Amino acid sequence: MTETLLEIDHLSVDYETGRGDLKALRDITFNVNKGEIVGIVGESGCGKSTLISSILRLTAPNTRFREGEIRFKGQDLLQASDRQMRDLRGADISIVFQDPMQTHNPVLTIGQQMLDIQHRSKQSKADKLAHAAKMLGAVGIPDPEARLKQYPHEFSGGMRQRIAIAMALMSEPDLLIADEPTTALDATLEVQIIERLQELQREFHCAILFISHHLGVIAELCDRVVVMYAGAVVESGEVREIFHDPKHPYTRRLIECDPGHIKERARVLPTIPGEVPDLANLPGGCIFRDRCDQAMARCATDVPPLDQLKEGHHAACWLNHEEVTT
Amino acid sequence: MLNFATRRFGLSLLILFVAVTVMFLMIRAVPGDPVQIMLGPRATPELQAQLTAALGLDQPIWKQLLIFYGNLLQGDLGTDVFSGRAVTDIVFQQLPYTLELIFASILWSATLGIGLGAYAAAHPNTLIDRIAAAISVSFVAAPAFVVALLALLVFAVHLQWFPAIGAGDGFLDRLDHLVLPAFAIGLSWVGYIARLVRASMLEVMGESHVRTARAFGIAERRVVMVYALRIAILPVVTVIGVGMGFLLSSAVFAEIVFARPGLGKLVIDSITTRNYPIVMGSVLISTALFVVSTALADLINALLDPRARTAH
Ligand SMILES: Nc1ncnc2c1ncn2[C@@H]1O[C@H](COP(=O)(O)OP(=O)(O)OP(=O)(O)O)[C@@H](O)[C@H]1O
Ligand code: SF4
Ligand SMILES: [Mg+2]
């Protein structure tokens, strides 16, 4: 039943900058199974966008893949040829990028852009346009045929976000990656989009990698969740497990601040006192140490490994180690 | 779109009016009595008075201006002081030579400049990019009259590949006569446009919508040529439109060096002889050319960029 679709395996990614290498991702490991919805949550700057852009190799030019593999259906994407990557993009894997206001080409009509992305299809232009209109209808854009003739700036942010989702689903990908697709929307629209995503997921059976600031949305939508902090995974597991019994102080703080109700959302991710470590100059020991109220001597010297605590539940904190708790 | 065009047209008329009025006043501020210069030192006072009256120079300046605009509205720009021919005839006879020269210069320099800039941006920091940058910089630094003189010496006098002077008769002959002057005027634009396109292209290529296009596996050639270039050339259109004034002044040099007929040569000749009606007529047409080209650039931009249509 659970067939693995995407495996991120000990992935480390740096950005080369003027002040040295910024270690944006370190030793990231997790899986996405077929048809499953996995959420990624974490504060701004923790590397969520870097991670998902790495999957399609669409990162900034100063990116360096240092270590690890990204396997999709068994194939390592970091070793794939440019041609192989192009064949995957928008076919097997689709992305909805973070900022809906910048994501479409400003001088081409939505219809033209939706035509262009069907470049692999052998259908006639009229059929492709009909397909595009149908997809816009499916994400709740009224009067889709007429709106295909309009330009991006003639749509609201929420509509552009839905258009981006429609475009990503058009090819019925095996994996849909959505980078904070609801952050730009108000709460009611957010609920609508989430429900629409659930319906579409049931209809197209794609796996979804869903990134959000908002724990409530993750709780509502996802099967499993990966909690990231400062470029590393600090906890991952089933949504119910994590919300019930978080095993990392960072996750606990997140849940305390945002108890996971989709309708009462925290506008921004809750603020936890203390500073995120400098990624270009990481201290030794646990990266959460400066902000953790349960830190011990050991936390300053040794990096806690991401250990499996139960079947499918991982966390990186010394509190879970028996020598300490007893 | 229509609305935009109407407003743009109104603005053009206003600019034209202001520019022509200023020019009218300025040329009357040039020191020295024009009638004396035209007639020479030995003219009788009666003759001078006669010409002064004929040119309307005995009237107060506001009245001269009113008469000028009154005539202009009837399509009358006055008559040449020396030959008595209608100024409109003379100016419109010279206009095509200048227009073909400017058009040819823009055409070749924009095509090459955009190509060079887009190629450099698609392959940043490669050897070809660096060569293109070096060529661009040296082209930008080359003033039109120097290039014109060198081109004349090398390609016309020495190698005799192209004719040295005149504008030619018949289509192919005219084209042949266009090559060197258009080369001289366009050369600095190639470098300028290439650098502009490269910078603008690099910026656009870094924008999120380009990443989106790539994320759908759209062919890189289409991403560069359609998704990015269409946005990146917007500033080039504006620069060419506004650069019309600059092109016109380069055309003056080229017309003198290559002894080509044209507006530039006409203006210079008539200023030295204080042939007011001809000066005003040529200035009016040149200004109109400038105003029309900036308006045209705005319209082309509006056609290329849907945001510009609603933003005004
Ligand atoms: N091209 C780049 N060069 C250098 N540093 C970068 C680059 N892109 C991102 N970063 C840095 O890398 C870190 C991770 O950025 P990323 O955009 O992946 O975070 P994020 O989790 O998506 O944040 P947000 O929630 O704000 O979208 C941040 O510190 C960011 O400033
Ligand atoms: S390892 Fe130590 S510092 Fe890090 S989260 Fe656990 S208790 Fe806190
Ligand atoms: Mg992000």
XYZ file of C-alpha atoms and ligand atoms in Angstrom:
678
model
C 0.000 0.000 0.000
C 2.527 2.624 1.101
C 4.722 3.031 -1.903
C 7.427 5.679 -1.563
C 7.252 8.444 -4.159
C 9.794 10.995 -2.987
C 12.755 10.376 -0.703
C 14.842 13.228 0.638
C 17.951 11.488 1.881
C 20.502 13.329 4.058
C 20.243 16.427 1.887
C 22.576 19.350 2.611
C 22.387 22.543 0.581
C 24.469 25.735 0.876
C 24.119 29.198 -0.581
C 27.418 30.779 -1.499
C 27.402 34.347 -0.210
C 29.811 37.196 0.393
C 30.160 36.223 4.030
C 30.836 32.582 3.364
C 28.605 29.568 2.822
C 25.121 29.834 4.265
C 24.145 26.328 5.387
C 20.497 26.621 4.357
C 19.687 22.881 4.645
C 21.509 20.300 6.722
C 21.013 16.579 6.672
C 17.330 16.688 5.717
C 15.685 13.264 5.604
C 12.022 12.392 5.052
C 9.709 10.594 2.607
C 6.503 11.298 0.775
C 4.430 8.256 -0.121
C 2.079 7.890 -3.076
C -1.189 9.786 -2.588
C -0.129 11.102 0.803
C -0.269 14.695 2.047
C 2.833 15.759 3.924
C 3.118 19.143 5.591
C 6.282 21.115 6.242
C 6.101 23.708 8.978
C 8.656 26.106 10.379
C 9.470 29.763 10.867
C 10.371 32.142 8.075
C 13.902 31.512 6.836
C 14.134 27.910 8.047
C 14.680 26.679 4.494
C 11.249 25.495 3.336
C 11.413 27.202 -0.043
C 15.023 26.148 -0.537
C 13.965 22.561 0.054
C 11.126 22.498 -2.442
C 13.049 24.432 -5.109
C 15.844 21.893 -4.718
C 13.478 19.073 -5.598
C 12.945 20.502 -9.107
C 16.462 21.983 -9.202
C 15.088 25.481 -9.652
C 17.146 27.161 -6.962
C 19.089 30.426 -7.241
C 22.399 30.300 -9.173
C 24.456 30.524 -5.952
C 23.057 27.233 -4.625
C 25.438 24.328 -3.967
C 24.162 20.818 -3.359
C 26.725 19.530 -0.885
C 25.496 16.132 0.089
C 22.638 13.683 -0.045
C 20.091 12.559 -2.611
C 16.609 13.515 -3.711
C 15.017 10.382 -5.147
C 11.792 10.517 -7.103
C 10.436 7.091 -8.020
C 13.904 5.787 -7.223
C 15.807 8.171 -9.517
C 18.278 10.617 -7.952
C 17.203 14.022 -9.239
C 20.463 15.702 -8.276
C 22.257 13.421 -10.768
C 19.594 13.569 -13.503
C 20.393 15.333 -16.780
C 18.849 18.715 -17.593
C 16.704 16.980 -20.179
C 15.401 14.455 -17.641
C 14.623 17.260 -15.202
C 12.724 19.191 -17.849
C 10.655 16.118 -18.610
C 9.643 15.838 -14.946
C 8.809 19.487 -14.435
C 5.150 20.236 -14.711
C 4.471 16.636 -15.741
C 5.209 14.270 -12.824
C 5.964 17.033 -10.341
C 4.224 20.411 -10.245
C 4.898 23.368 -7.999
C 2.767 26.205 -6.725
C 5.309 28.855 -5.755
C 5.083 31.052 -2.710
C 4.209 34.528 -3.997
C 1.040 34.516 -6.145
C 1.536 38.148 -7.196
C 4.843 37.362 -8.921
C 4.236 33.868 -10.163
C 2.636 34.592 -13.559
C 4.107 36.330 -16.555
C 2.778 39.909 -16.507
C 2.646 40.430 -20.285
C 0.949 37.217 -21.382
C -2.707 36.352 -20.864
C -3.587 33.629 -18.399
C -4.969 31.681 -21.360
C -1.666 31.913 -23.232
C 0.256 30.752 -20.178
C -2.135 27.862 -19.611
C -1.746 26.925 -23.282
C 2.039 27.048 -23.062
C 2.240 24.709 -20.104
C 0.348 22.070 -22.110
C 3.276 21.874 -24.537
C 3.450 18.119 -24.152
C -0.150 17.527 -25.126
C -1.060 16.651 -28.719
C -4.541 18.180 -28.445
C -5.736 21.045 -30.620
C -5.485 24.595 -29.350
C -9.253 24.767 -28.844
C -9.205 21.586 -26.751
C -6.323 22.896 -24.679
C -8.179 26.133 -24.010
C -11.281 24.201 -23.053
C -9.190 22.125 -20.669
C -7.727 25.305 -19.174
C -11.183 26.798 -18.677
C -12.365 23.599 -17.043
C -9.454 23.669 -14.595
C -10.105 27.315 -13.726
C -13.722 26.391 -13.069
C -12.567 23.556 -10.829
C -10.669 25.932 -8.548
C -13.662 28.236 -8.348
C -12.889 30.988 -10.869
C -16.242 32.201 -12.211
C -16.719 32.686 -15.963
C -13.431 30.943 -16.830
C -13.655 31.195 -20.660
C -13.751 34.990 -20.546
C -11.078 35.227 -17.882
C -8.594 33.261 -19.990
C -8.281 36.391 -22.117
C -7.216 38.499 -19.146
C -3.782 39.339 -17.821
C -2.504 38.467 -14.329
C -2.838 42.037 -13.017
C -6.574 41.853 -13.657
C -6.961 39.176 -10.964
C -6.859 39.474 -7.184
C -4.152 37.743 -5.162
C -6.528 34.996 -4.094
C -7.558 34.348 -7.675
C -3.979 34.262 -8.883
C -3.223 31.731 -6.169
C -6.103 29.568 -7.364
C -4.967 29.944 -10.975
C -1.513 28.762 -9.918
C -3.091 25.722 -8.268
C -5.194 25.027 -11.378
C -2.095 25.242 -13.563
C -0.166 22.897 -11.320
C -2.951 20.318 -11.353
C -3.541 20.509 -15.092
C -1.154 17.698 -15.981
C -2.412 15.494 -13.121
C 1.022 15.226 -11.506
C 2.016 12.434 -9.128
C 3.392 15.027 -6.748
C 2.046 18.506 -6.138
C 4.279 20.845 -4.158
C 2.562 23.895 -2.718
C 4.663 26.566 -1.012
C 2.441 28.460 1.431
C -0.430 28.550 -1.038
C -2.747 30.120 1.502
C -0.515 32.610 3.291
C -1.569 35.458 0.996
C -5.268 34.732 1.500
C -7.752 35.692 4.178
C -9.108 33.042 6.523
C -12.319 32.227 4.615
C -10.508 31.897 1.329
C -7.883 29.790 3.029
C -10.535 27.332 4.188
C -11.959 27.220 0.671
C -8.570 26.517 -0.876
C -7.818 23.790 1.635
C -11.146 22.118 0.976
C -10.574 22.427 -2.750
C -7.131 20.865 -2.414
C -8.624 17.960 -0.484
C -11.282 17.419 -3.145
C -8.759 17.671 -5.947
C -6.442 15.307 -4.162
C -9.244 12.757 -3.911
C -10.036 13.305 -7.581
C -6.492 13.121 -8.970
C -4.882 10.937 -6.256
C -1.702 12.968 -6.269
C 0.643 13.210 -3.321
C 0.959 16.723 -1.899
C 3.904 18.337 -0.193
C 2.297 21.255 1.569
C 4.266 24.066 3.142
C 2.729 26.369 5.657
C 3.365 28.762 8.469
C 0.060 27.781 9.910
C -0.250 24.670 12.058
C -4.045 24.738 11.886
C -3.962 24.221 8.144
C -1.442 21.415 8.487
C -3.621 19.700 11.103
C -6.661 19.942 8.852
C -5.082 18.818 5.609
C -2.058 16.636 6.169
C -1.409 12.986 7.026
C 2.115 13.591 8.200
C 4.144 16.628 9.179
C 7.813 17.594 9.100
C 8.862 20.329 11.532
C 11.876 22.337 10.377
C 14.062 24.681 12.366
C 17.043 26.674 11.031
C 17.658 24.394 8.056
C 17.201 21.065 9.832
C 14.356 18.655 10.543
C 13.713 18.666 14.290
C 10.646 16.413 14.335
C 8.540 14.416 11.902
C 5.642 12.003 12.183
C 1.896 11.471 11.860
C -0.094 14.650 12.331
C -2.152 13.154 15.179
C 0.949 11.902 17.005
C 2.744 15.203 16.693
C -0.183 17.267 17.911
C -0.921 14.886 20.754
C 2.526 14.073 21.889
C 5.188 16.417 20.497
C 8.704 15.210 21.246
C 10.633 18.391 20.549
C 10.439 21.610 22.604
C 10.199 23.677 19.396
C 7.136 21.739 18.222
C 5.586 22.099 21.661
C 6.052 25.867 21.547
C 4.511 26.036 18.095
C 1.453 24.117 19.255
C 1.048 26.202 22.393
C 1.011 29.345 20.303
C -1.201 28.041 17.481
C -3.444 25.286 18.808
C -4.308 24.052 15.373
C -7.735 25.377 14.629
C -8.013 26.268 11.034
C -10.539 29.027 11.577
C -8.755 30.941 14.291
C -5.505 31.448 12.606
C -2.414 33.042 13.918
C -1.577 35.697 11.326
C 2.113 35.107 11.580
C 3.865 32.177 13.064
C 3.936 32.647 16.849
C 6.961 34.453 18.129
C 9.153 32.441 20.399
C 11.692 34.517 22.314
C 15.326 34.230 21.328
C 17.170 34.309 18.035
C 17.609 31.815 15.227
C 21.288 30.881 14.864
C 23.303 32.418 12.037
C 23.275 29.848 9.230
C 26.637 31.067 7.930
C 28.217 30.542 11.310
C 26.488 27.719 13.164
C 27.296 27.109 16.816
C 27.983 23.560 18.011
C 25.403 21.551 19.907
C 21.623 21.801 19.516
C 20.529 24.591 17.153
C 17.481 25.357 19.308
C 19.527 25.736 22.475
C 19.362 29.541 22.761
C 15.574 29.494 22.766
C 14.950 26.248 24.643
C 13.833 26.471 28.266
C 14.788 22.846 28.932
C 18.364 23.016 27.663
C 20.970 20.979 29.533
C 24.764 20.962 29.603
C 24.948 18.351 26.892
C 22.858 20.485 24.498
C 25.717 22.985 24.228
C 28.289 20.460 23.096
C 26.584 17.610 21.196
C 24.212 17.809 18.229
C 21.100 15.716 19.014
C 20.524 13.123 16.245
C 17.141 12.742 14.533
C 16.127 9.481 16.206
C 13.171 7.245 15.541
C 11.168 7.199 18.774
C 8.247 5.162 17.530
C 7.319 3.698 14.160
C 7.372 6.785 11.894
C 7.920 9.358 14.628
C 11.327 11.073 14.654
C 12.690 13.879 16.832
C 16.077 15.478 17.440
C 16.262 16.328 21.141
C 18.369 15.007 24.001
C 15.287 14.965 26.254
C 14.161 11.805 24.461
C 17.308 9.923 25.373
C 17.012 7.570 28.278
C 20.290 8.483 29.916
C 18.904 11.962 30.405
C 15.287 11.293 31.308
C 16.053 8.686 33.967
C -6.397 51.288 -25.199
C -8.227 53.905 -27.283
C -8.538 56.123 -24.266
C -4.839 55.805 -23.622
C -4.034 56.716 -27.219
C -6.222 59.837 -27.124
C -4.625 61.099 -23.948
C -1.170 60.398 -25.310
C -2.051 62.367 -28.479
C -3.203 65.375 -26.456
C 0.025 65.336 -24.506
C 2.044 65.188 -27.737
C 0.278 68.294 -29.108
C 1.026 70.178 -25.910
C 4.721 69.246 -26.006
C 4.907 70.253 -29.647
C 3.303 73.638 -28.926
C 5.654 74.429 -26.068
C 8.775 73.313 -27.943
C 7.945 75.268 -31.102
C 7.106 78.436 -29.147
C 10.352 78.269 -27.215
C 12.286 77.713 -30.435
C 10.499 80.632 -32.080
C 11.545 82.962 -29.263
C 15.070 81.586 -29.021
C 15.967 82.114 -32.627
C 14.897 85.747 -32.330
C 17.246 86.104 -29.368
C 20.275 85.223 -31.503
C 22.439 88.386 -31.668
C 22.865 90.291 -34.940
C 20.256 91.754 -37.292
C 19.036 88.885 -39.479
C 18.082 91.151 -42.356
C 21.560 92.604 -42.517
C 23.149 89.182 -42.514
C 20.820 87.940 -45.221
C 21.267 90.909 -47.493
C 24.920 91.560 -46.821
C 26.598 94.849 -45.795
C 25.947 96.732 -49.004
C 22.129 96.538 -49.122
C 20.181 99.814 -49.300
C 18.044 100.814 -46.293
C 14.895 100.565 -48.467
C 15.694 96.992 -49.384
C 16.294 96.169 -45.713
C 13.001 97.738 -44.686
C 11.218 95.849 -47.426
C 12.565 92.470 -46.301
C 11.925 93.270 -42.637
C 8.295 93.932 -43.470
C 8.045 90.845 -45.659
C 9.307 88.659 -42.818
C 6.995 90.395 -40.359
C 9.991 91.376 -38.242
C 8.673 94.914 -37.752
C 5.782 93.563 -35.708
C 5.928 93.018 -31.928
C 7.050 89.516 -31.106
C 3.707 88.271 -29.742
C 2.072 89.300 -32.988
C 4.753 87.485 -34.988
C 4.019 84.381 -32.960
C 0.269 84.705 -33.541
C 0.784 85.132 -37.276
C 3.122 82.129 -37.321
C 0.545 79.879 -35.624
C -2.269 81.314 -37.719
C -0.419 80.368 -40.886
C 0.650 77.050 -39.446
C -2.963 76.039 -38.836
C -3.543 76.569 -42.557
C -0.544 74.394 -43.352
C 1.527 77.411 -44.385
C 5.084 77.633 -43.075
C 6.021 80.672 -45.125
C 8.366 80.971 -48.071
C 12.092 80.658 -48.522
C 13.674 84.113 -48.348
C 15.999 83.427 -51.271
C 14.140 81.180 -53.693
C 10.582 82.145 -52.819
C 9.544 78.458 -52.722
C 7.088 77.277 -50.069
C 8.926 76.107 -46.955
C 6.688 73.040 -46.674
C 7.825 71.942 -50.137
C 11.479 72.303 -49.269
C 11.196 70.593 -45.892
C 9.085 67.694 -47.118
C 11.474 67.190 -49.982
C 14.352 66.701 -47.527
C 12.421 64.778 -44.886
C 12.438 61.313 -46.542
C 16.250 61.283 -46.711
C 16.548 61.878 -42.993
C 13.740 59.457 -42.180
C 15.263 56.608 -44.169
C 18.632 57.270 -42.558
C 17.260 57.237 -39.025
C 15.044 54.258 -39.672
C 17.905 52.239 -41.143
C 20.149 53.177 -38.214
C 17.573 52.105 -35.625
C 16.724 48.934 -37.467
C 20.217 47.520 -37.699
C 21.435 48.731 -34.328
C 18.348 47.560 -32.404
C 18.343 44.144 -34.070
C 22.005 43.549 -33.389
C 21.935 45.184 -29.945
C 18.933 43.180 -28.728
C 20.397 39.951 -30.098
C 23.775 40.583 -28.523
C 22.284 41.641 -25.182
C 19.874 38.711 -24.988
C 22.610 36.243 -25.885
C 24.970 37.707 -23.299
C 22.265 37.557 -20.635
C 21.432 33.944 -21.439
C 25.120 33.037 -21.037
C 26.287 35.378 -18.280
C 30.005 35.542 -17.435
C 31.031 33.299 -20.320
C 33.762 34.295 -22.741
C 31.175 35.424 -25.290
C 29.486 37.594 -22.675
C 32.805 39.269 -21.919
C 33.616 39.830 -25.581
C 30.155 41.303 -26.095
C 30.687 43.595 -23.112
C 34.043 44.794 -24.437
C 32.558 45.467 -27.888
C 29.597 47.254 -26.310
C 31.748 49.575 -24.275
C 33.956 50.545 -27.208
C 30.878 51.066 -29.423
C 29.158 53.255 -26.879
C 32.254 55.413 -26.638
C 32.369 56.027 -30.409
C 30.850 59.417 -31.390
C 28.871 59.372 -34.640
C 30.918 62.014 -36.464
C 34.219 60.261 -35.755
C 32.792 56.948 -36.949
C 31.342 58.717 -39.979
C 34.699 60.220 -40.944
C 36.575 56.953 -40.394
C 33.982 54.953 -42.304
C 34.176 57.441 -45.138
C 37.955 57.200 -45.273
C 38.212 53.435 -44.954
C 35.188 52.013 -46.767
C 34.480 54.722 -49.325
C 37.799 56.372 -50.164
C 40.275 53.598 -49.479
C 38.440 50.329 -50.110
C 35.777 51.910 -52.342
C 33.154 49.396 -51.197
C 30.455 52.021 -50.805
C 29.741 55.421 -52.390
C 31.161 58.392 -50.500
C 28.644 61.154 -51.045
C 25.025 61.847 -51.911
C 21.875 59.815 -51.363
C 21.562 57.949 -54.667
C 18.640 57.325 -57.047
C 16.456 54.250 -57.267
C 15.917 51.746 -54.482
C 19.176 49.752 -54.589
C 21.348 52.775 -55.165
C 19.716 54.577 -52.236
C 20.246 51.529 -50.061
C 23.896 51.472 -51.116
C 24.259 55.122 -50.138
C 22.597 54.448 -46.785
C 25.059 51.826 -45.575
C 27.911 54.014 -44.344
C 25.889 56.841 -42.753
C 23.527 54.372 -41.069
C 26.542 52.425 -39.840
C 28.045 55.601 -38.376
C 24.866 56.645 -36.586
C 23.896 53.188 -35.377
C 27.241 51.947 -34.078
C 27.122 53.581 -30.643
C 23.496 52.417 -30.296
C 24.442 48.777 -30.759
C 26.587 48.875 -27.647
C 24.116 50.955 -25.713
C 21.143 48.743 -26.530
C 23.126 45.553 -25.929
C 24.082 46.693 -22.446
C 20.576 47.846 -21.686
C 19.046 44.564 -22.847
C 21.592 42.480 -20.987
C 20.952 44.259 -17.686
C 17.218 44.274 -18.105
C 17.212 40.649 -19.253
C 19.287 39.467 -16.276
C 16.840 41.174 -13.964
C 13.808 39.621 -15.637
C 15.419 36.164 -15.751
C 15.699 36.322 -11.963
C 12.008 37.073 -11.510
C 9.687 34.473 -10.133
C 7.516 34.089 -13.214
C 10.512 32.858 -15.194
C 11.058 30.174 -12.562
C 7.384 29.258 -12.913
C 7.740 28.883 -16.684
C 10.739 26.616 -16.143
C 8.880 24.670 -13.469
C 6.421 23.639 -16.177
C 9.203 22.373 -18.397
C 8.667 25.046 -21.053
C 11.606 24.952 -23.490
C 14.446 27.249 -22.434
C 14.458 28.981 -25.814
C 10.805 29.961 -25.384
C 11.399 31.031 -21.787
C 14.197 33.350 -22.914
C 12.698 34.653 -26.154
C 9.076 35.046 -25.091
C 8.727 34.958 -21.320
C 11.750 37.120 -20.539
C 12.681 39.106 -23.661
C 9.218 40.566 -24.155
C 9.508 42.230 -20.775
C 13.194 43.028 -21.076
C 12.829 45.050 -24.303
C 10.261 47.436 -22.838
C 12.932 49.907 -21.652
C 14.666 49.654 -25.043
C 11.527 50.832 -26.833
C 11.339 53.854 -24.553
C 15.033 54.617 -24.954
C 14.810 54.535 -28.743
C 11.715 56.748 -28.675
C 13.344 59.323 -26.464
C 16.671 58.915 -28.272
C 15.113 60.301 -31.449
C 16.476 63.751 -30.567
C 19.938 62.262 -30.273
C 19.532 60.352 -33.531
C 18.484 63.540 -35.299
C 21.595 65.320 -34.110
C 23.766 62.381 -35.238
C 21.977 62.575 -38.581
C 23.133 66.187 -38.921
C 26.768 65.053 -38.693
C 26.283 62.155 -41.035
C 24.513 64.340 -43.573
C 27.351 66.831 -43.526
C 30.148 64.261 -43.704
C 28.520 62.282 -46.505
C 27.091 65.388 -48.224
C 23.645 63.815 -48.039
C 20.503 65.850 -48.477
C 18.296 65.849 -45.378
C 16.753 67.873 -42.590
C 19.980 68.205 -40.645
C 21.852 69.707 -43.526
C 18.923 71.985 -44.275
C 18.828 73.357 -40.722
C 22.566 74.014 -40.567
C 22.571 75.740 -43.957
C 19.596 77.921 -43.140
C 20.856 78.917 -39.698
C 24.102 80.234 -41.170
C 22.131 82.347 -43.634
C 19.459 83.341 -41.070
C 16.788 81.953 -43.341
C 14.142 82.127 -40.594
C 11.206 80.475 -42.350
C 13.300 77.451 -43.306
C 14.791 77.177 -39.829
C 11.354 77.304 -38.209
C 9.919 74.821 -40.693
C 12.716 72.292 -40.171
C 12.666 72.738 -36.427
C 8.922 72.247 -36.372
C 9.170 69.035 -38.366
C 12.103 67.715 -36.297
C 10.258 68.456 -33.079
C 7.165 66.783 -34.450
C 9.304 63.784 -35.348
C 10.639 63.635 -31.817
C 7.197 64.022 -30.267
C 5.677 61.421 -32.561
C 8.466 58.929 -31.849
C 8.152 59.206 -28.067
C 4.387 58.846 -28.366
C 4.871 55.878 -30.670
C 7.268 54.303 -28.161
C 4.650 54.704 -25.439
C 1.998 53.147 -27.653
C 4.247 50.209 -28.539
C 5.002 49.758 -24.848
C 1.294 49.787 -24.106
C 0.768 47.127 -26.748
C 3.565 44.983 -25.328
C 2.745 45.564 -21.682
C -0.873 45.258 -20.579
C -0.036 46.856 -17.238
C 0.974 50.127 -18.921
C -2.478 50.415 -20.521
C -4.249 50.667 -17.203
C -1.533 52.355 -15.169
C -1.853 55.784 -16.823
N 19.801 32.857 -3.136
C 20.095 32.942 -1.833
N 21.330 33.325 -1.426
C 21.644 33.409 -0.122
N 20.796 33.141 0.859
C 19.554 32.757 0.547
C 19.132 32.645 -0.820
N 17.829 32.257 -0.835
C 17.464 32.129 0.454
N 18.484 32.423 1.285
C 18.501 32.332 2.763
O 18.349 30.970 3.066
C 17.528 30.778 4.204
C 16.344 29.902 3.852
O 15.493 30.615 2.967
P 14.093 30.029 2.457
O 13.547 30.992 1.467
O 14.290 28.650 2.015
O 13.224 30.075 3.791
P 11.660 29.793 3.985
O 11.546 28.798 5.063
O 11.008 29.464 2.709
O 11.135 31.193 4.526
P 9.696 31.871 4.300
O 8.760 31.214 5.252
O 9.951 33.309 4.669
O 9.326 31.685 2.888
C 17.135 32.166 4.655
O 18.024 32.546 5.674
C 17.348 33.019 3.435
O 17.662 34.334 3.798
S 18.415 19.085 22.620
Fe 18.451 20.376 24.405
S 18.398 22.442 23.639
Fe 17.855 21.112 21.991
S 15.673 21.080 22.045
Fe 16.303 19.332 23.211
S 16.466 20.072 25.271
Fe 16.307 21.870 23.988
Mg 9.574 30.349 1.587
